[in-house]
Short mmCIF file of C-alpha atoms in Angstrom, two decimals:
data_model
loop_
_atom_site.label_atom_id
_atom_site.label_comp_id
_atom_site.label_asym_id
_atom_site.label_seq_id
_atom_site.Cartn_x
_atom_site.Cartn_y
_atom_site.Cartn_z
CA UNK A 112 37.83 35.36 -20.71
CA UNK A 113 36.80 36.85 -23.34
CA UNK A 114 38.46 41.32 -22.09
CA UNK A 115 36.08 43.84 -22.17
CA UNK A 116 38.55 45.78 -24.81
CA UNK A 117 38.24 41.86 -26.34
CA UNK A 118 34.73 41.92 -26.75
CA UNK A 119 34.29 45.01 -28.47
CA UNK A 120 37.32 44.43 -30.51
CA UNK A 121 35.45 41.66 -31.79
CA UNK A 122 31.89 43.42 -31.93
CA UNK A 123 33.40 45.53 -34.42
CA UNK A 124 35.06 43.02 -36.11
CA UNK A 125 32.00 41.08 -36.04
CA UNK A 126 30.70 44.70 -37.92
CA UNK A 127 33.36 44.81 -40.87
CA UNK A 128 32.81 40.96 -41.24
CA UNK A 129 28.74 40.33 -41.57
CA UNK A 130 28.86 44.36 -44.49
CA UNK A 131 30.85 42.74 -46.61
CA UNK A 132 29.33 39.66 -46.01
CA UNK A 133 26.17 41.65 -47.50
CA UNK A 134 26.35 44.48 -48.14
CA UNK A 135 26.99 43.57 -51.64
CA UNK A 136 24.96 41.91 -54.88
CA UNK A 137 25.33 37.82 -55.70
CA UNK A 138 27.60 37.75 -58.44
CA UNK A 139 26.79 34.98 -60.55
CA UNK A 140 28.70 31.36 -60.58
CA UNK A 141 31.85 31.92 -62.21
CA UNK A 142 32.90 28.69 -65.35
CA UNK A 143 33.49 25.33 -64.69
CA UNK A 144 36.93 26.47 -65.85
CA UNK A 145 37.66 29.18 -64.11
CA UNK A 146 39.14 29.99 -61.61
CA UNK A 147 36.98 32.03 -59.02
CA UNK A 148 37.02 35.22 -58.96
CA UNK A 149 36.88 37.50 -54.71
CA UNK A 150 32.85 37.73 -54.62
CA UNK A 151 32.15 35.03 -57.05
CA UNK A 152 29.84 32.03 -55.72
CA UNK A 153 31.22 29.11 -57.56
CA UNK A 154 27.67 26.20 -56.29
CA UNK A 155 27.78 22.56 -57.41
CA UNK A 156 25.30 19.89 -56.25
CA UNK A 157 25.31 16.44 -56.66
CA UNK A 158 22.10 15.68 -56.85
CA UNK A 159 22.25 11.86 -56.07
CA UNK A 160 23.46 11.86 -53.15
CA UNK A 161 20.93 10.99 -50.54
CA UNK A 162 19.51 14.09 -48.32
CA UNK A 163 18.54 11.24 -46.00
CA UNK A 164 20.36 9.11 -43.55
CA UNK A 165 19.44 6.28 -41.78
CA UNK A 166 22.30 4.76 -40.04
CA UNK A 167 23.20 6.67 -36.31
CA UNK A 168 26.78 3.74 -36.15
CA UNK A 169 29.31 6.15 -37.18
CA UNK A 170 32.82 5.21 -38.37
CA UNK A 171 34.68 8.83 -39.81
CA UNK A 172 34.01 11.26 -39.39
CA UNK A 173 36.23 15.24 -40.42
CA UNK A 174 34.87 19.11 -39.41
CA UNK A 175 36.83 21.31 -39.81
CA UNK A 176 35.26 24.42 -38.10
CA UNK A 177 35.68 28.40 -36.55
CA UNK A 178 33.95 29.14 -34.55
CA UNK A 179 32.61 32.47 -32.83
CA UNK A 180 31.09 31.85 -29.75
CA UNK A 181 33.66 28.99 -28.54
CA UNK A 182 37.80 29.44 -28.25
CA UNK A 183 40.56 26.99 -26.82
CA UNK A 184 43.77 28.02 -24.92
CA UNK A 185 44.22 32.46 -25.28
CA UNK A 186 41.21 32.27 -27.59
CA UNK A 187 42.40 30.05 -30.94
CA UNK A 188 39.24 29.90 -32.16
CA UNK A 189 39.64 27.35 -35.31
CA UNK A 190 39.56 23.68 -34.96
CA UNK A 191 40.35 20.41 -37.00
CA UNK A 192 37.50 17.50 -35.49
CA UNK A 193 37.96 14.25 -36.14
CA UNK A 194 37.20 10.84 -35.69
CA UNK A 195 39.20 8.09 -37.82
CA UNK A 196 40.33 4.21 -38.25
CA UNK A 197 43.78 3.20 -37.09
CA UNK A 198 45.54 0.72 -38.56
CA UNK A 199 43.17 -2.07 -36.72
CA UNK A 200 40.58 -0.38 -38.00
CA UNK A 201 39.68 0.97 -34.43
CA UNK A 202 37.76 5.07 -34.18
CA UNK A 203 39.63 7.86 -32.97
CA UNK A 204 39.43 11.06 -32.03
CA UNK A 205 41.24 13.56 -33.64
CA UNK A 206 40.94 17.58 -32.90
CA UNK A 207 44.51 17.97 -35.22
CA UNK A 208 45.46 21.34 -34.96
CA UNK A 209 46.69 20.01 -30.95
CA UNK A 210 47.16 17.27 -32.10
CA UNK A 211 45.35 14.94 -29.22
CA UNK A 212 44.04 11.59 -30.23
CA UNK A 213 42.54 9.28 -28.19
CA UNK A 214 40.34 6.15 -29.02
CA UNK A 215 37.14 6.89 -29.59
CA UNK A 216 33.97 5.53 -28.39
CA UNK A 217 29.74 5.46 -29.49
CA UNK A 218 29.14 8.00 -26.07
CA UNK A 219 31.38 10.70 -28.63
CA UNK A 220 30.22 8.92 -31.35
CA UNK A 221 26.27 8.66 -30.84
CA UNK A 222 26.37 11.98 -29.31
CA UNK A 223 28.36 13.27 -33.16
CA UNK A 224 25.64 11.32 -34.98
CA UNK A 225 22.68 12.88 -33.33
CA UNK A 226 23.69 15.88 -33.94
CA UNK A 227 23.45 15.45 -37.50
CA UNK A 228 20.43 14.22 -36.89
CA UNK A 229 18.76 17.10 -35.24
CA UNK A 230 20.20 19.66 -37.52
CA UNK A 231 18.84 17.55 -40.85
CA UNK A 232 22.18 18.62 -42.35
CA UNK A 233 22.35 15.78 -44.10
CA UNK A 234 20.24 18.16 -45.96
CA UNK A 235 23.15 19.09 -47.83
CA UNK A 236 24.70 15.95 -48.69
CA UNK A 237 26.24 16.75 -51.91
CA UNK A 238 25.97 20.78 -52.13
CA UNK A 239 29.56 22.95 -53.13
CA UNK A 240 28.28 26.68 -52.22
CA UNK A 241 31.82 28.51 -51.95
CA UNK A 242 32.39 32.64 -52.52
CA UNK A 243 35.60 33.62 -52.83
CA UNK A 244 37.98 35.95 -50.78
CA UNK A 245 35.75 35.31 -47.49
CA UNK A 246 38.14 36.58 -43.77
CA UNK A 247 40.09 32.84 -43.34
CA UNK A 248 37.18 32.63 -40.43
CA UNK A 249 34.03 31.95 -43.65
CA UNK A 250 36.70 30.73 -45.94
CA UNK A 251 34.34 26.93 -46.94
CA UNK A 252 35.32 23.65 -45.08
CA UNK A 253 34.68 20.33 -46.01
CA UNK A 254 32.42 18.52 -43.46
CA UNK A 255 32.24 14.46 -43.65
CA UNK A 256 30.66 12.25 -42.04
CA UNK A 257 30.77 8.31 -42.98
CA UNK A 258 28.56 5.24 -41.51
CA UNK A 259 28.68 2.03 -40.96
CA UNK A 260 25.66 1.30 -43.30
CA UNK A 261 28.23 2.65 -46.03
CA UNK A 262 26.10 5.54 -46.00
CA UNK A 263 27.80 8.98 -46.68
CA UNK A 264 27.53 12.35 -46.66
CA UNK A 265 29.64 15.00 -47.36
CA UNK A 266 29.55 18.68 -48.09
CA UNK A 267 31.30 22.19 -48.49
CA UNK A 268 30.70 24.99 -47.66
CA UNK A 269 31.62 28.63 -46.63
CA UNK A 270 31.96 28.86 -42.97
CA UNK A 271 29.69 30.09 -40.24
CA UNK A 272 31.16 30.74 -37.32
CA UNK A 273 28.09 30.47 -35.31
CA UNK A 274 26.64 27.71 -36.62
CA UNK A 275 24.63 25.91 -33.66
CA UNK A 276 25.09 22.53 -34.75
CA UNK A 277 29.28 23.79 -35.27
CA UNK A 278 29.52 25.06 -31.49
CA UNK A 279 27.87 21.94 -31.11
CA UNK A 280 30.15 19.87 -32.30
CA UNK A 281 32.79 21.73 -30.17
CA UNK A 282 30.92 21.20 -26.21
CA UNK A 283 30.42 17.51 -26.88
CA UNK A 284 34.09 16.58 -28.49
CA UNK A 285 35.46 19.17 -25.06
CA UNK A 286 33.12 17.03 -23.21
CA UNK A 287 34.64 13.77 -24.07
CA UNK A 288 38.07 14.74 -24.14
CA UNK A 289 37.61 16.86 -20.45
CA UNK A 290 36.41 13.16 -19.80
CA UNK A 291 39.89 11.48 -20.71
CA UNK A 292 41.58 14.25 -18.97
CA UNK A 293 42.67 16.70 -21.70
CA UNK A 294 41.69 19.21 -21.56
CA UNK A 295 43.58 21.17 -23.74
CA UNK A 296 40.28 22.27 -25.96
CA UNK A 297 38.90 24.48 -23.02
CA UNK A 298 39.96 28.37 -22.86
CA UNK A 299 42.91 28.37 -20.21
CA UNK A 300 43.06 27.55 -16.51
CA UNK A 301 42.67 31.04 -14.67
CA UNK A 302 46.16 30.92 -12.38
CA UNK A 303 45.86 33.86 -10.25
CA UNK A 304 44.46 34.72 -7.12
CA UNK A 305 40.63 36.67 -6.92
CA UNK A 306 41.13 40.10 -6.05
CA UNK A 307 37.88 42.46 -5.64
CA UNK A 308 34.52 39.61 -4.47
CA UNK A 309 31.33 41.04 -3.98
CA UNK A 310 27.60 38.87 -3.86
CA UNK A 311 24.59 39.69 -3.62
CA UNK A 312 21.25 37.29 -3.11
CA UNK A 313 18.05 37.29 -2.80
CA UNK A 314 15.26 33.84 -3.62
CA UNK A 315 12.35 34.75 -1.09
CA UNK A 316 12.20 33.62 1.75
CA UNK A 317 16.11 35.58 2.53
CA UNK A 318 18.90 37.84 1.97
CA UNK A 319 22.66 37.94 1.64
CA UNK A 320 24.63 40.54 0.56
CA UNK A 321 28.94 39.88 1.32
CA UNK A 322 30.72 42.62 -0.34
CA UNK A 323 34.44 44.41 0.67
CA UNK A 324 33.30 48.27 2.21
CA UNK A 325 35.34 51.01 4.12
CA UNK A 326 34.83 51.90 7.44
CA UNK A 327 34.66 55.33 9.21
CA UNK A 328 37.33 54.40 12.08
CA UNK A 329 34.69 54.01 14.99
CA UNK A 330 34.14 51.09 13.47
CA UNK A 331 37.52 50.01 12.81
CA UNK A 332 38.89 46.93 14.44
CA UNK A 333 42.59 47.29 15.17
CA UNK A 334 43.14 49.98 13.07
CA UNK A 335 41.83 48.40 10.15
CA UNK A 336 38.66 50.53 8.36
CA UNK A 337 38.54 47.75 4.80
CA UNK A 338 36.55 45.13 6.22
CA UNK A 339 34.89 42.41 5.03
CA UNK A 340 30.95 42.89 5.34
CA UNK A 341 27.80 40.23 5.61
CA UNK A 342 23.89 42.80 5.64
CA UNK A 343 21.12 39.92 5.99
CA UNK A 344 18.07 40.54 6.16
CA UNK A 345 17.35 44.57 6.01
CA UNK A 346 19.69 44.34 9.04
CA UNK A 347 22.26 47.11 9.19
CA UNK A 348 25.88 46.65 8.93
CA UNK A 349 26.99 46.92 13.13
CA UNK A 350 29.83 45.20 14.82
CA UNK A 351 28.09 42.00 15.12
CA UNK A 352 28.45 41.74 10.98
CA UNK A 353 31.80 43.57 9.39
CA UNK A 354 35.19 41.83 10.71
CA UNK A 355 38.93 41.39 9.43
CA UNK A 356 39.89 39.92 6.23
CA UNK A 357 41.05 36.37 7.18
CA UNK A 358 44.26 35.58 6.27
CA UNK A 359 43.38 32.91 3.27
CA UNK A 360 39.85 35.07 2.70
CA UNK A 361 40.68 35.65 -0.89
CA UNK A 362 42.47 31.74 -1.25
CA UNK A 363 39.31 29.72 -0.06
CA UNK A 364 37.16 31.91 -2.73
CA UNK A 365 38.98 31.64 -5.45
CA UNK A 366 39.73 27.43 -4.46
CA UNK A 367 35.52 27.35 -4.05
CA UNK A 368 34.87 28.85 -7.66
CA UNK A 369 37.52 27.16 -9.93
CA UNK A 370 35.78 24.18 -8.62
CA UNK A 371 33.56 25.18 -11.16
CA UNK A 372 33.35 26.07 -14.02
CA UNK A 373 31.55 29.31 -14.47
CA UNK A 374 34.52 30.51 -15.45
CA UNK A 375 34.22 28.88 -19.08
CA UNK A 376 30.15 29.70 -18.96
CA UNK A 377 30.55 32.83 -18.51
CA UNK A 378 33.14 33.28 -21.51
CA UNK A 379 31.14 31.32 -23.94
CA UNK A 380 28.40 32.85 -23.02
CA UNK A 381 27.68 35.94 -24.30
CA UNK A 382 26.00 35.14 -27.79
CA UNK A 383 22.23 35.08 -28.24
CA UNK A 384 20.88 33.15 -30.96
CA UNK A 385 17.55 34.18 -30.66
CA UNK A 386 19.03 37.81 -30.81
CA UNK A 387 21.95 37.05 -33.11
CA UNK A 388 23.49 39.84 -31.66
CA UNK A 389 26.21 39.65 -27.96
CA UNK A 390 23.74 40.85 -26.26
CA UNK A 391 23.21 37.08 -23.46
CA UNK A 392 24.99 39.07 -20.37
CA UNK A 393 22.61 41.58 -20.90
CA UNK A 394 18.92 39.19 -21.00
CA UNK A 395 19.91 37.63 -17.91
CA UNK A 396 22.12 34.30 -19.41
CA UNK A 397 24.72 33.27 -18.06
CA UNK A 398 25.68 29.46 -19.66
CA UNK A 399 23.69 28.36 -16.38
CA UNK A 400 20.08 26.66 -16.46
CA UNK A 401 17.81 24.51 -19.45
CA UNK A 402 16.14 28.18 -21.24
CA UNK A 403 17.39 30.97 -23.94
CA UNK A 404 15.41 33.93 -24.95
CA UNK A 405 14.42 32.39 -26.82
CA UNK A 406 11.53 30.69 -24.38
CA UNK A 407 10.41 34.02 -23.07
CA UNK A 408 11.21 33.16 -18.81
CA UNK A 409 10.01 36.38 -17.14
CA UNK A 410 12.60 38.04 -14.25
CA UNK A 411 11.60 36.54 -10.75
CA UNK A 412 9.75 38.73 -8.83
CA UNK A 413 11.92 37.06 -5.44
CA UNK A 414 14.85 36.26 -6.97
CA UNK A 415 18.01 38.22 -7.68
CA UNK A 416 22.00 37.30 -8.12
CA UNK A 417 24.70 39.43 -8.12
CA UNK A 418 28.03 38.57 -9.31
CA UNK A 419 31.48 40.39 -8.97
CA UNK A 420 34.79 39.02 -9.02
CA UNK A 421 37.35 40.63 -10.45
CA UNK A 422 41.84 38.30 -10.73
CA UNK A 423 45.21 39.11 -10.95
CA UNK A 424 44.66 38.53 -14.04
CA UNK A 425 42.68 41.20 -15.02
CA UNK A 426 40.38 39.03 -15.80
CA UNK A 427 36.46 39.41 -14.80
CA UNK A 428 33.32 38.18 -13.82
CA UNK A 429 30.42 40.31 -13.35
CA UNK A 430 26.12 38.46 -13.37
CA UNK A 431 23.31 39.84 -12.56
CA UNK A 432 20.01 37.78 -13.15
CA UNK A 433 15.99 37.72 -11.84
CA UNK A 434 16.23 34.39 -13.81
CA UNK A 435 15.05 31.80 -11.76
CA UNK A 436 16.43 28.90 -14.39
CA UNK A 437 20.24 30.66 -14.31
CA UNK A 438 19.76 31.61 -9.91
CA UNK A 439 18.36 27.29 -9.43
CA UNK A 440 21.81 26.47 -12.33
CA UNK A 441 23.57 28.27 -9.32
CA UNK A 442 22.14 27.24 -6.44
CA UNK A 443 25.18 24.74 -5.81
CA UNK A 444 28.41 27.73 -5.38
CA UNK A 445 25.95 30.23 -4.59
CA UNK A 446 25.88 27.50 -1.66
CA UNK A 447 29.38 26.36 -1.47
CA UNK A 448 29.48 30.37 -1.21
CA UNK A 449 27.30 31.50 1.35
CA UNK A 450 28.55 28.79 3.70
CA UNK A 451 32.25 29.47 3.59
CA UNK A 452 30.91 32.92 3.97
CA UNK A 453 28.93 32.93 7.27
CA UNK A 454 31.21 30.22 8.90
CA UNK A 455 33.20 33.48 9.02
CA UNK A 456 30.23 35.97 10.73
#
């Protein structure tokens, strides 16, 4: 998961990169027999390359990318996705940097073909447009797709770490490999226990707040003043609403949260594509619902979710949203947490 310090470093790095990219004038393309100078641009276009692809039957594929919005392991962001025929001509899906491989199927190839069509990547067919001397994450990559019809789509351009189509290619490959028992393309799994937890939830019919509190000596239980509390629908704290922590309290919470992809969604949802900044969480979006900042969704007047989690490792999750689309999508997790917490009282 991206730490707060890591996020700040990324923002500073991104600012420096964008300054380098857009702060100066674009130089003229180098002649064919010249080595491109740093910052120089070389452009070729094959005018005969078709700008439309009729087929959806993908048989070969190559997409090396660097992603600012996705990562594997401990924030490794380089990927080289491929589909190639094996010795018997059967398609094999690969991520070449991690060296994972699995026989491809129509579900995978069809999803990739749909992404290519959705983003009209065929318009770049036959294009070579490269600016020299950029940071590694912006250096040129060659995209290639071959179809059963014989149609070929290929282009070489500088990588865009924020490209939506590349992010979707990652999502498809990562989910598909995961379905086949390979989690390599996802961030490292959190293995430490939750050490701090608070949940505040309102949906217009009920209001719950579960948290950890320090109470006065006269409210202590068995001499313990650090207790688990439940606040419901405006009731005040009393002896029925605070209790000792069960011995397995944090283990159970870790298990419930660990059964979802909360941590990955949180880590992958910082970027606001509409605003082109890292403020998606500030707008109440955490990668759960089917809406984004582009949809203009108003904050709910009745629904609110505040979820704060800290782990022994230092990882953390802070969610605060009034977006109904996000809260409704998180209902299974909210219900599992409140069911367990209510059982303690």
